[in-house]
Amino acid sequence: MKKSPYFLKAVVTSAVLLVGMSAAHAQTVFDFANLTNGGAGNFLPTNGVSCTGGDKCSSNVSSVLNGTLSFASGGLVVNVMASYNGSAFGNGAAVVQDHEPAYNNATFTGAGLGVYHLKNENSDDNITAKESLKLSFNQAVTISAIGLRSDGHNARFDSDKKFEYSFDNLSWTRTNLAGSVALNKIGQDFYIRYSEHSGAQFYLSSMTVAAVPEPETYAMLLAGLGVLGAVARRRQSKKA
């Protein structure tokens, strides 16, 4: 029996929307620890500015203590800013992406994002006392996990050492430092900082996120399914 063009259109529309929603729920990993010297890394605004020893950093910390690093992956964009001692994010502290020459994500070897608050001070490239980062995504995401690295560019932390995170910069959660920390929270902004309560220096090495579909996506899907239902009912009445 020949299908109505409206029926076929509704089927195609709903299928496309379902595929789009599935893609929106796909996880994306932002690997902040994988900074390369040859320009292959997708960080902004600088590339391979000399930092500490054999490391490379993506901010010129000798002259700039502000600005934003931006990362794009899986259709998502995250902008990262730094703060020191309560200063406005993006002003008075530089966010840096630090690299480990022996980087190996499988063995938790690497560094990641840190903060500089002193010009020409090359020893302060991680997140330490009074330092924090703000990460802003271009849309709401589900943050399933974050990766952390120690001052030694590995995942070895003392069991009593803490860090703190927030989704609004008001309510903070303190928890143990570890190579990977599960969060499973929805938000568009994410804050992370040194804990003044038994804290230790660390880097933010990665974030695992998934885009949250916009409300209009659900509305379009429901509309498509509604058309399907109406066509089916019309076909049933004609048969009767």
Coordinates of N, CA and C in Angstrom, one line a residue:
M1 N 0.8 -1.2 0.0 CA 0.0 0.0 0.0 C 0.9 1.2 0.0
K2 N 0.6 2.2 -0.8 CA 1.4 3.4 -1.0 C 1.3 4.3 0.3
K3 N 2.4 4.8 0.8 CA 2.4 5.6 2.0 C 2.1 7.1 1.6
S4 N 1.4 7.7 2.5 CA 1.2 9.2 2.3 C 2.5 9.9 2.4
P5 N 2.7 11.0 1.5 CA 3.9 11.8 1.6 C 4.0 12.5 3.0
Y6 N 2.9 12.8 3.7 CA 3.0 13.3 5.0 C 3.5 12.3 6.0
F7 N 3.1 11.1 5.8 CA 3.6 10.0 6.7 C 5.1 9.8 6.5
L8 N 5.6 9.8 5.2 CA 7.0 9.6 5.0 C 7.8 10.8 5.6
K9 N 7.3 12.0 5.4 CA 8.0 13.2 5.9 C 8.1 13.1 7.4
A10 N 7.0 12.7 8.1 CA 7.0 12.6 9.5 C 8.0 11.6 10.0
V11 N 8.1 10.4 9.3 CA 9.0 9.4 9.6 C 10.4 9.9 9.5
V12 N 10.8 10.6 8.4 CA 12.1 11.1 8.2 C 12.4 12.1 9.2
T13 N 11.5 13.1 9.5 CA 11.7 14.1 10.5 C 12.0 13.5 11.8
S14 N 11.2 12.6 12.3 CA 11.4 12.0 13.6 C 12.8 11.2 13.7
A15 N 13.1 10.5 12.6 CA 14.4 9.8 12.5 C 15.5 10.7 12.7
V16 N 15.5 11.8 11.9 CA 16.6 12.8 12.0 C 16.7 13.4 13.4
L17 N 15.6 13.7 14.0 CA 15.6 14.3 15.3 C 16.2 13.3 16.3
L18 N 15.8 12.0 16.2 CA 16.3 11.0 17.1 C 17.8 10.8 17.0
V19 N 18.3 10.8 15.7 CA 19.7 10.7 15.5 C 20.4 11.9 16.1
G20 N 19.8 13.1 15.9 CA 20.4 14.3 16.5 C 20.5 14.3 18.0
M21 N 19.4 13.8 18.6 CA 19.4 13.7 20.1 C 20.4 12.7 20.6
S22 N 20.6 11.6 19.9 CA 21.6 10.6 20.3 C 23.0 11.2 20.2
A23 N 23.2 12.0 19.1 CA 24.5 12.6 19.0 C 24.7 13.6 20.1
A24 N 23.7 14.3 20.5 CA 23.8 15.3 21.5 C 24.2 14.7 22.9
H25 N 23.8 13.4 23.1 CA 24.1 12.7 24.3 C 25.5 12.0 24.2
A26 N 26.1 12.0 23.1 CA 27.4 11.4 22.9 C 28.5 12.1 23.8
Q27 N 29.3 11.4 24.4 CA 30.3 12.0 25.3 C 31.5 12.5 24.5
T28 N 32.0 13.7 25.0 CA 33.2 14.3 24.4 C 34.2 14.5 25.5
V29 N 35.5 14.2 25.2 CA 36.5 14.3 26.2 C 37.4 15.5 25.7
F30 N 37.5 16.5 26.6 CA 38.5 17.6 26.4 C 39.8 17.2 27.1
D31 N 40.8 16.9 26.4 CA 42.1 16.5 26.9 C 43.0 17.7 27.0
F32 N 43.0 18.3 28.2 CA 43.8 19.5 28.4 C 45.3 19.2 28.6
A33 N 45.6 17.9 28.9 CA 47.0 17.6 29.2 C 47.8 17.4 27.9
N34 N 47.2 17.2 26.8 CA 47.9 16.9 25.5 C 48.2 18.1 24.7
L35 N 49.2 18.9 25.1 CA 49.6 20.0 24.4 C 50.8 19.7 23.6
T36 N 50.8 19.9 22.3 CA 51.9 19.6 21.4 C 52.7 20.8 21.0
N37 N 53.9 20.6 20.6 CA 54.8 21.7 20.2 C 54.6 22.1 18.8
G38 N 54.0 21.3 18.0 CA 54.0 21.6 16.5 C 52.7 22.2 16.0
G39 N 51.8 22.6 16.9 CA 50.6 23.3 16.4 C 49.4 22.4 16.3
A40 N 49.5 21.1 16.6 CA 48.4 20.2 16.4 C 47.4 20.3 17.5
G41 N 47.7 20.9 18.6 CA 46.8 21.1 19.7 C 45.7 22.1 19.4
N42 N 44.5 22.0 19.8 CA 43.4 22.9 19.5 C 43.2 23.9 20.6
F43 N 44.2 24.6 21.0 CA 44.1 25.6 22.0 C 44.4 27.0 21.4
L44 N 43.9 28.0 22.1 CA 44.1 29.4 21.7 C 44.5 30.2 22.9
P45 N 45.2 31.3 22.8 CA 45.5 32.0 21.5 C 47.0 31.8 21.1
T46 N 47.8 31.1 21.9 CA 49.2 31.0 21.5 C 49.6 29.5 21.4
N47 N 50.7 29.3 20.9 CA 51.1 27.9 20.7 C 52.6 27.7 21.0
G48 N 52.8 26.8 22.0 CA 54.1 26.4 22.4 C 55.0 27.5 22.9
V49 N 54.5 28.4 23.7 CA 55.3 29.4 24.4 C 56.1 28.7 25.5
S50 N 57.4 29.0 25.6 CA 58.2 28.3 26.5 C 57.8 28.6 27.9
C51 N 57.8 27.5 28.7 CA 57.2 27.6 30.1 C 58.3 27.1 31.1
T52 N 58.1 26.0 31.8 CA 59.0 25.6 32.8 C 59.8 24.4 32.3
G53 N 61.1 24.5 32.3 CA 62.0 23.4 32.0 C 61.7 22.8 30.6
G54 N 61.4 21.5 30.5 CA 61.0 20.9 29.2 C 59.6 21.0 28.8
D55 N 58.8 21.7 29.7 CA 57.3 21.8 29.4 C 57.1 22.9 28.4
K56 N 55.9 22.8 27.9 CA 55.4 23.9 27.0 C 54.1 24.4 27.6
C57 N 53.8 25.7 27.5 CA 52.6 26.3 28.0 C 51.9 27.1 26.8
S58 N 50.6 27.2 26.9 CA 49.9 27.9 25.8 C 49.5 29.3 26.3
S59 N 50.2 29.8 27.2 CA 50.0 31.3 27.5 C 51.4 31.9 27.8
N60 N 51.6 33.1 27.4 CA 52.8 33.8 27.6 C 52.8 34.4 29.0
V61 N 53.1 33.7 30.0 CA 53.0 34.1 31.3 C 54.0 35.1 31.8
S62 N 55.0 35.4 31.0 CA 55.9 36.4 31.4 C 55.4 37.8 31.2
S63 N 54.3 38.0 30.4 CA 53.8 39.3 30.2 C 52.3 39.5 30.3
V64 N 51.6 38.4 30.3 CA 50.1 38.4 30.3 C 49.6 37.7 31.5
L65 N 48.7 38.4 32.3 CA 48.1 37.8 33.4 C 46.5 38.0 33.3
N66 N 46.1 37.7 32.1 CA 44.6 37.7 31.9 C 44.3 37.0 30.6
G67 N 43.1 37.0 30.1 CA 42.8 36.4 28.9 C 42.1 35.0 29.1
T68 N 41.8 34.4 28.0 CA 41.0 33.1 28.0 C 41.7 32.1 27.0
L69 N 41.7 30.9 27.4 CA 42.0 29.8 26.5 C 40.7 29.1 26.1
S70 N 40.6 28.8 24.8 CA 39.4 28.2 24.2 C 39.7 26.9 23.6
F71 N 38.8 25.9 23.8 CA 39.0 24.6 23.3 C 37.7 24.1 22.6
A72 N 37.8 23.4 21.5 CA 36.7 23.0 20.8 C 36.8 21.5 20.5
S73 N 35.7 20.7 20.8 CA 35.7 19.3 20.5 C 34.2 18.8 20.5
G74 N 34.0 18.0 19.5 CA 32.6 17.4 19.4 C 31.5 18.4 19.3
G75 N 31.8 19.5 18.6 CA 30.7 20.5 18.5 C 30.6 21.4 19.7
L76 N 31.3 21.2 20.7 CA 31.2 22.0 21.9 C 32.5 22.9 22.0
V77 N 32.3 24.0 22.7 CA 33.4 24.9 22.9 C 33.4 25.3 24.4
V78 N 34.6 25.3 25.0 CA 34.7 25.7 26.4 C 35.8 26.8 26.5
N79 N 35.4 27.9 27.2 CA 36.4 29.0 27.4 C 36.8 28.9 28.9
V80 N 38.1 29.0 29.1 CA 38.7 28.8 30.4 C 39.4 30.1 30.9
M81 N 39.1 30.6 32.1 CA 39.7 31.8 32.7 C 40.2 31.4 34.1
A82 N 41.1 32.3 34.5 CA 41.7 32.0 35.8 C 41.5 33.2 36.8
S83 N 41.6 32.9 38.1 CA 41.4 33.9 39.1 C 42.4 33.6 40.3
Y84 N 42.9 34.7 40.9 CA 43.8 34.5 42.0 C 43.3 35.4 43.2
N85 N 43.1 34.8 44.3 CA 42.8 35.6 45.5 C 41.5 36.4 45.4
G86 N 40.5 35.8 44.7 CA 39.2 36.5 44.5 C 39.1 37.5 43.4
S87 N 40.1 37.6 42.6 CA 40.1 38.5 41.5 C 39.1 38.1 40.4
A88 N 38.6 39.0 39.6 CA 37.7 38.7 38.5 C 38.3 37.7 37.6
F89 N 37.5 36.7 37.2 CA 38.1 35.7 36.3 C 38.5 36.4 35.0
G90 N 39.7 36.0 34.5 CA 40.2 36.6 33.3 C 41.0 37.9 33.5
N91 N 41.2 38.3 34.7 CA 41.9 39.5 35.0 C 42.7 39.4 36.3
G92 N 44.0 39.4 36.1 CA 44.9 39.4 37.2 C 45.6 38.0 37.4
A93 N 45.2 37.0 36.6 CA 45.8 35.7 36.6 C 45.7 35.1 35.2
A94 N 46.6 34.3 34.9 CA 46.7 33.7 33.6 C 46.4 32.2 33.7
V95 N 45.4 31.7 32.8 CA 45.2 30.3 32.7 C 46.3 29.7 31.7
V96 N 46.9 28.6 32.1 CA 48.0 28.0 31.3 C 47.7 26.6 31.0
Q97 N 48.1 26.1 29.9 CA 48.0 24.7 29.6 C 49.4 24.1 29.6
D98 N 49.7 23.3 30.6 CA 51.1 22.8 30.8 C 51.2 21.4 30.2
H99 N 52.3 21.1 29.6 CA 52.6 19.8 28.9 C 53.6 19.0 29.6
E100 N 53.5 17.7 29.6 CA 54.5 16.7 30.0 C 55.1 16.1 28.8
P101 N 56.4 16.2 28.5 CA 57.0 15.6 27.4 C 56.7 14.1 27.2
A102 N 56.5 13.4 28.3 CA 56.3 12.0 28.3 C 54.8 11.7 28.4
Y103 N 54.0 12.6 27.9 CA 52.5 12.5 28.0 C 52.0 11.1 27.6
N104 N 51.2 10.5 28.4 CA 50.5 9.3 28.1 C 49.2 9.2 28.9
N105 N 48.1 9.4 28.2 CA 46.9 9.5 29.0 C 46.5 8.1 29.6
A106 N 46.9 7.0 29.0 CA 46.6 5.7 29.5 C 47.2 5.4 30.8
T107 N 48.4 6.0 31.1 CA 49.1 5.8 32.3 C 49.0 7.0 33.3
F108 N 48.1 7.9 33.0 CA 47.9 9.1 33.8 C 49.1 10.0 33.9
T109 N 49.9 10.0 32.8 CA 51.1 10.8 32.7 C 50.8 12.1 32.0
G110 N 50.9 13.2 32.6 CA 50.6 14.5 31.9 C 50.3 15.6 32.9
A111 N 50.1 16.8 32.4 CA 49.8 17.9 33.3 C 48.4 18.4 33.0
G112 N 48.2 19.6 32.4 CA 46.9 20.1 32.1 C 46.8 21.6 32.4
L113 N 45.6 22.0 32.8 CA 45.4 23.4 33.0 C 45.8 23.9 34.4
G114 N 46.4 25.0 34.5 CA 46.8 25.6 35.8 C 46.7 27.1 35.7
V115 N 47.3 27.7 36.8 CA 47.1 29.2 36.9 C 48.5 29.8 37.2
Y116 N 48.8 30.9 36.6 CA 49.9 31.8 36.9 C 49.3 33.1 37.5
H117 N 49.9 33.5 38.6 CA 49.5 34.8 39.1 C 50.6 35.8 39.4
L118 N 51.9 35.3 39.1 CA 53.1 36.1 39.2 C 53.8 36.2 37.9
K119 N 54.1 37.3 37.4 CA 54.8 37.5 36.2 C 56.2 37.0 36.3
N120 N 56.7 36.3 35.3 CA 58.1 35.8 35.3 C 58.4 34.8 36.4
E121 N 57.4 34.2 37.0 CA 57.6 33.1 38.0 C 57.2 31.8 37.4
N122 N 58.2 31.0 37.0 CA 57.9 29.8 36.2 C 57.6 28.6 37.1
S123 N 57.6 28.7 38.4 CA 57.3 27.5 39.2 C 55.9 27.4 39.6
D124 N 55.0 28.3 39.2 CA 53.6 28.3 39.6 C 52.7 28.1 38.5
D125 N 52.8 26.9 37.8 CA 52.0 26.6 36.6 C 50.9 25.6 36.9
N126 N 50.6 25.3 38.2 CA 49.5 24.4 38.4 C 48.4 25.2 39.2
I127 N 47.5 24.6 39.9 CA 46.5 25.2 40.7 C 46.9 25.1 42.1
T128 N 47.2 26.2 42.8 CA 47.7 26.1 44.1 C 46.9 27.1 45.0
A129 N 47.4 27.5 46.2 CA 46.7 28.3 47.1 C 46.1 29.6 46.5
K130 N 44.8 29.8 46.7 CA 44.0 31.0 46.3 C 43.8 31.0 44.8
E131 N 44.1 30.0 44.1 CA 43.9 30.0 42.6 C 42.7 29.1 42.2
S132 N 42.0 29.6 41.2 CA 40.9 28.8 40.7 C 40.7 29.0 39.2
L133 N 39.9 28.1 38.6 CA 39.6 28.2 37.2 C 38.1 28.2 37.0
K134 N 37.7 28.9 35.9 CA 36.3 28.9 35.5 C 36.2 28.4 34.1
L135 N 35.4 27.4 33.9 CA 35.2 26.8 32.5 C 33.8 27.1 32.1
S136 N 33.6 27.8 31.0 CA 32.2 28.1 30.5 C 32.0 27.4 29.1
F137 N 31.0 26.6 29.0 CA 30.7 25.9 27.8 C 29.7 26.8 27.0
N138 N 29.6 26.5 25.7 CA 28.7 27.3 24.8 C 27.3 26.8 24.9
Q139 N 27.0 25.7 25.7 CA 25.7 25.3 26.0 C 25.7 24.4 27.2
A140 N 24.6 24.1 27.7 CA 24.5 23.2 28.9 C 25.1 21.8 28.6
V141 N 25.8 21.3 29.5 CA 26.4 19.9 29.3 C 26.2 19.1 30.6
T142 N 26.3 17.8 30.4 CA 26.4 16.9 31.5 C 27.9 16.6 31.7
I143 N 28.4 17.0 32.8 CA 29.8 16.7 33.1 C 29.9 15.4 33.9
S144 N 30.3 14.3 33.3 CA 30.3 13.0 33.9 C 31.6 12.8 34.7
A145 N 32.7 13.4 34.3 CA 33.9 13.2 35.1 C 35.0 14.2 34.7
I146 N 35.9 14.4 35.6 CA 37.1 15.3 35.4 C 38.3 14.5 35.7
G147 N 39.4 14.8 35.0 CA 40.7 14.2 35.3 C 41.6 15.2 36.0
L148 N 42.4 14.7 36.9 CA 43.3 15.6 37.7 C 44.7 15.0 37.7
R149 N 45.7 15.9 37.7 CA 47.1 15.4 37.8 C 47.8 16.1 38.9
S150 N 48.8 15.5 39.5 CA 49.5 16.0 40.6 C 50.6 17.0 40.2
D151 N 51.2 17.6 41.1 CA 52.4 18.5 40.8 C 53.5 17.7 40.1
G152 N 53.6 16.4 40.3 CA 54.6 15.6 39.6 C 54.1 15.1 38.2
H153 N 53.0 15.6 37.7 CA 52.5 15.2 36.4 C 52.1 13.8 36.3
N154 N 51.5 13.3 37.4 CA 50.9 11.9 37.4 C 49.7 12.0 38.3
A155 N 49.2 10.8 38.6 CA 47.9 10.7 39.4 C 48.2 10.3 40.8
R156 N 49.3 10.5 41.4 CA 49.6 10.1 42.7 C 49.4 11.3 43.7
F157 N 48.3 11.1 44.5 CA 47.9 12.1 45.5 C 47.9 11.5 46.9
D158 N 48.3 12.2 47.9 CA 48.1 11.7 49.3 C 46.6 11.6 49.6
S159 N 46.2 10.6 50.3 CA 44.8 10.2 50.5 C 44.0 11.3 51.2
D160 N 44.7 12.2 52.0 CA 44.0 13.2 52.7 C 43.9 14.6 52.0
K161 N 44.4 14.6 50.8 CA 44.4 15.9 50.0 C 43.1 16.2 49.3
K162 N 42.7 17.4 49.3 CA 41.4 17.8 48.8 C 41.5 18.8 47.7
F163 N 40.4 19.0 46.9 CA 40.2 20.1 46.0 C 38.7 20.4 46.1
E164 N 38.3 21.6 45.5 CA 36.9 22.0 45.6 C 36.4 22.4 44.2
Y165 N 35.1 22.1 44.0 CA 34.4 22.4 42.7 C 33.0 23.0 42.9
S166 N 32.6 23.7 41.9 CA 31.3 24.4 42.0 C 30.7 24.6 40.7
F167 N 29.3 24.8 40.6 CA 28.7 25.0 39.3 C 28.1 26.4 39.3
D168 N 28.2 27.2 40.4 CA 27.7 28.5 40.4 C 28.7 29.5 41.1
N169 N 29.8 29.1 41.6 CA 30.8 29.9 42.3 C 30.3 30.4 43.6
L170 N 29.2 29.7 44.1 CA 28.7 30.1 45.4 C 28.7 28.9 46.4
S171 N 28.2 27.8 45.9 CA 28.1 26.5 46.7 C 29.2 25.6 46.2
W172 N 30.1 25.3 47.1 CA 31.3 24.5 46.8 C 31.3 23.1 47.4
T173 N 31.8 22.1 46.7 CA 31.9 20.8 47.2 C 33.4 20.4 47.3
R174 N 33.8 19.9 48.5 CA 35.2 19.5 48.8 C 35.3 18.0 48.7
T175 N 36.2 17.5 47.9 CA 36.4 16.1 47.8 C 37.8 15.7 47.6
N176 N 38.1 14.4 47.6 CA 39.5 14.0 47.5 C 40.1 14.2 46.1
L177 N 41.4 14.5 46.0 CA 42.1 14.6 44.8 C 42.3 13.1 44.3
A178 N 42.1 12.9 43.0 CA 42.3 11.6 42.4 C 42.5 11.8 40.9
G179 N 43.0 10.7 40.3 CA 43.3 10.8 38.8 C 42.0 11.0 38.0
S180 N 40.9 10.5 38.5 CA 39.6 10.7 37.8 C 38.5 10.8 38.9
V181 N 37.6 11.8 38.8 CA 36.6 12.1 39.7 C 35.3 12.2 39.0
A182 N 34.3 11.3 39.4 CA 33.0 11.3 38.8 C 32.1 12.4 39.3
L183 N 31.4 13.1 38.5 CA 30.5 14.2 38.9 C 29.1 14.0 38.5
N184 N 28.8 13.7 37.2 CA 27.5 13.5 36.8 C 26.5 14.6 37.1
K185 N 26.9 15.8 36.7 CA 26.1 17.0 37.0 C 25.9 17.8 35.7
I186 N 24.7 18.5 35.6 CA 24.4 19.3 34.4 C 24.7 20.7 34.8
G187 N 25.3 21.4 33.8 CA 25.6 22.9 34.0 C 26.2 23.4 32.8
Q188 N 26.4 24.7 32.8 CA 27.1 25.4 31.7 C 28.4 26.0 32.1
D189 N 28.5 26.3 33.4 CA 29.7 26.8 34.0 C 30.2 25.8 35.0
F190 N 31.6 25.7 35.1 CA 32.2 24.8 36.1 C 33.4 25.6 36.7
Y191 N 33.5 25.5 38.0 CA 34.6 26.2 38.8 C 35.4 25.1 39.5
I192 N 36.7 25.3 39.6 CA 37.5 24.4 40.3 C 38.6 25.1 41.0
R193 N 39.0 24.8 42.2 CA 39.9 25.6 43.0 C 40.7 24.7 44.0
Y194 N 41.8 25.3 44.4 CA 42.6 24.7 45.5 C 41.8 24.8 46.8
S195 N 42.0 23.7 47.6 CA 41.3 23.7 48.9 C 42.2 24.2 50.0
E196 N 41.7 25.2 50.7 CA 42.5 25.7 51.8 C 42.5 24.7 53.0
H197 N 41.6 23.7 52.9 CA 41.5 22.7 53.9 C 42.3 21.4 53.3
S198 N 43.5 21.2 53.7 CA 44.3 20.1 53.3 C 44.4 19.9 51.8
G199 N 44.7 21.0 51.2 CA 44.8 21.0 49.7 C 46.2 20.6 49.2
A200 N 46.3 20.3 47.9 CA 47.6 20.0 47.3 C 47.6 20.6 45.9
Q201 N 48.8 21.0 45.4 CA 48.8 21.5 44.0 C 48.4 20.4 43.0
F202 N 47.7 20.9 42.0 CA 47.2 19.9 41.0 C 46.9 20.7 39.7
Y203 N 46.6 19.9 38.6 CA 46.2 20.4 37.3 C 44.9 19.8 37.0
L204 N 44.1 20.5 36.2 CA 42.9 19.9 35.6 C 43.3 19.4 34.2
S205 N 43.3 18.0 34.1 CA 43.8 17.4 32.9 C 42.8 17.1 31.9
S206 N 41.5 16.9 32.3 CA 40.5 16.6 31.3 C 39.1 16.8 31.8
M207 N 38.1 16.8 30.9 CA 36.7 16.8 31.3 C 36.0 16.0 30.3
T208 N 35.1 15.1 30.8 CA 34.3 14.3 30.0 C 32.8 14.8 30.1
V209 N 32.3 15.2 28.9 CA 31.0 15.9 28.9 C 30.1 15.4 27.8
A210 N 28.9 15.7 27.9 CA 27.9 15.4 26.8 C 26.9 16.6 26.7
A211 N 26.6 17.0 25.5 CA 25.7 18.1 25.3 C 24.3 17.8 25.7
V212 N 23.6 18.7 26.4 CA 22.2 18.5 26.8 C 21.4 19.1 25.7
P213 N 20.5 18.3 25.1 CA 19.6 18.8 24.0 C 18.8 20.0 24.5
E214 N 18.7 21.0 23.6 CA 17.9 22.2 23.9 C 16.4 21.8 23.9
P215 N 15.6 22.6 24.7 CA 14.2 22.3 24.8 C 13.4 22.2 23.5
E216 N 13.9 23.1 22.5 CA 13.2 23.1 21.2 C 13.4 21.8 20.5
T217 N 14.5 21.1 20.8 CA 14.7 19.8 20.1 C 13.7 18.8 20.5
Y218 N 13.4 18.8 21.8 CA 12.3 17.9 22.3 C 11.0 18.3 21.7
A219 N 10.7 19.6 21.6 CA 9.4 20.1 21.0 C 9.3 19.6 19.6
M220 N 10.4 19.7 18.8 CA 10.3 19.3 17.4 C 10.1 17.8 17.3
L221 N 10.7 17.0 18.2 CA 10.5 15.6 18.1 C 9.1 15.3 18.5
L222 N 8.5 15.9 19.5 CA 7.1 15.6 19.8 C 6.2 16.0 18.7
A223 N 6.5 17.1 18.0 CA 5.7 17.6 16.9 C 5.7 16.5 15.8
G224 N 6.9 16.0 15.5 CA 7.0 15.0 14.5 C 6.3 13.7 14.8
L225 N 6.4 13.3 16.1 CA 5.6 12.1 16.5 C 4.1 12.4 16.5
G226 N 3.7 13.6 16.8 CA 2.3 14.0 16.7 C 1.8 13.8 15.3
V227 N 2.6 14.3 14.3 CA 2.2 14.1 12.9 C 2.0 12.6 12.6
L228 N 3.0 11.8 13.0 CA 2.9 10.4 12.8 C 1.6 9.8 13.3
G229 N 1.2 10.2 14.6 CA 0.0 9.7 15.2 C -1.2 10.1 14.4
A230 N -1.2 11.4 14.0 CA -2.4 11.9 13.2 C -2.6 11.2 11.9
V231 N -1.4 10.9 11.2 CA -1.5 10.2 9.9 C -2.0 8.8 10.1
A232 N -1.5 8.2 11.2 CA -1.9 6.8 11.5 C -3.4 6.7 11.8
R233 N -3.9 7.7 12.6 CA -5.3 7.7 12.9 C -6.2 7.9 11.6
R234 N -5.7 8.8 10.7 CA -6.4 9.1 9.5 C -6.5 7.9 8.6
R235 N -5.4 7.2 8.5 CA -5.4 5.9 7.7 C -6.3 4.9 8.3
Q236 N -6.4 4.8 9.6 CA -7.2 3.9 10.3 C -8.7 4.2 10.0
S237 N -9.1 5.5 10.1 CA -10.5 5.9 9.8 C -10.9 5.6 8.4
K238 N -9.9 5.8 7.4 CA -10.2 5.6 6.0 C -10.5 4.1 5.8
K239 N -9.7 3.2 6.5 CA -9.9 1.8 6.3 C -11.3 1.4 6.9
A240 N -11.7 2.1 8.0 CA -13.0 1.7 8.6 C -14.1 2.1 7.7

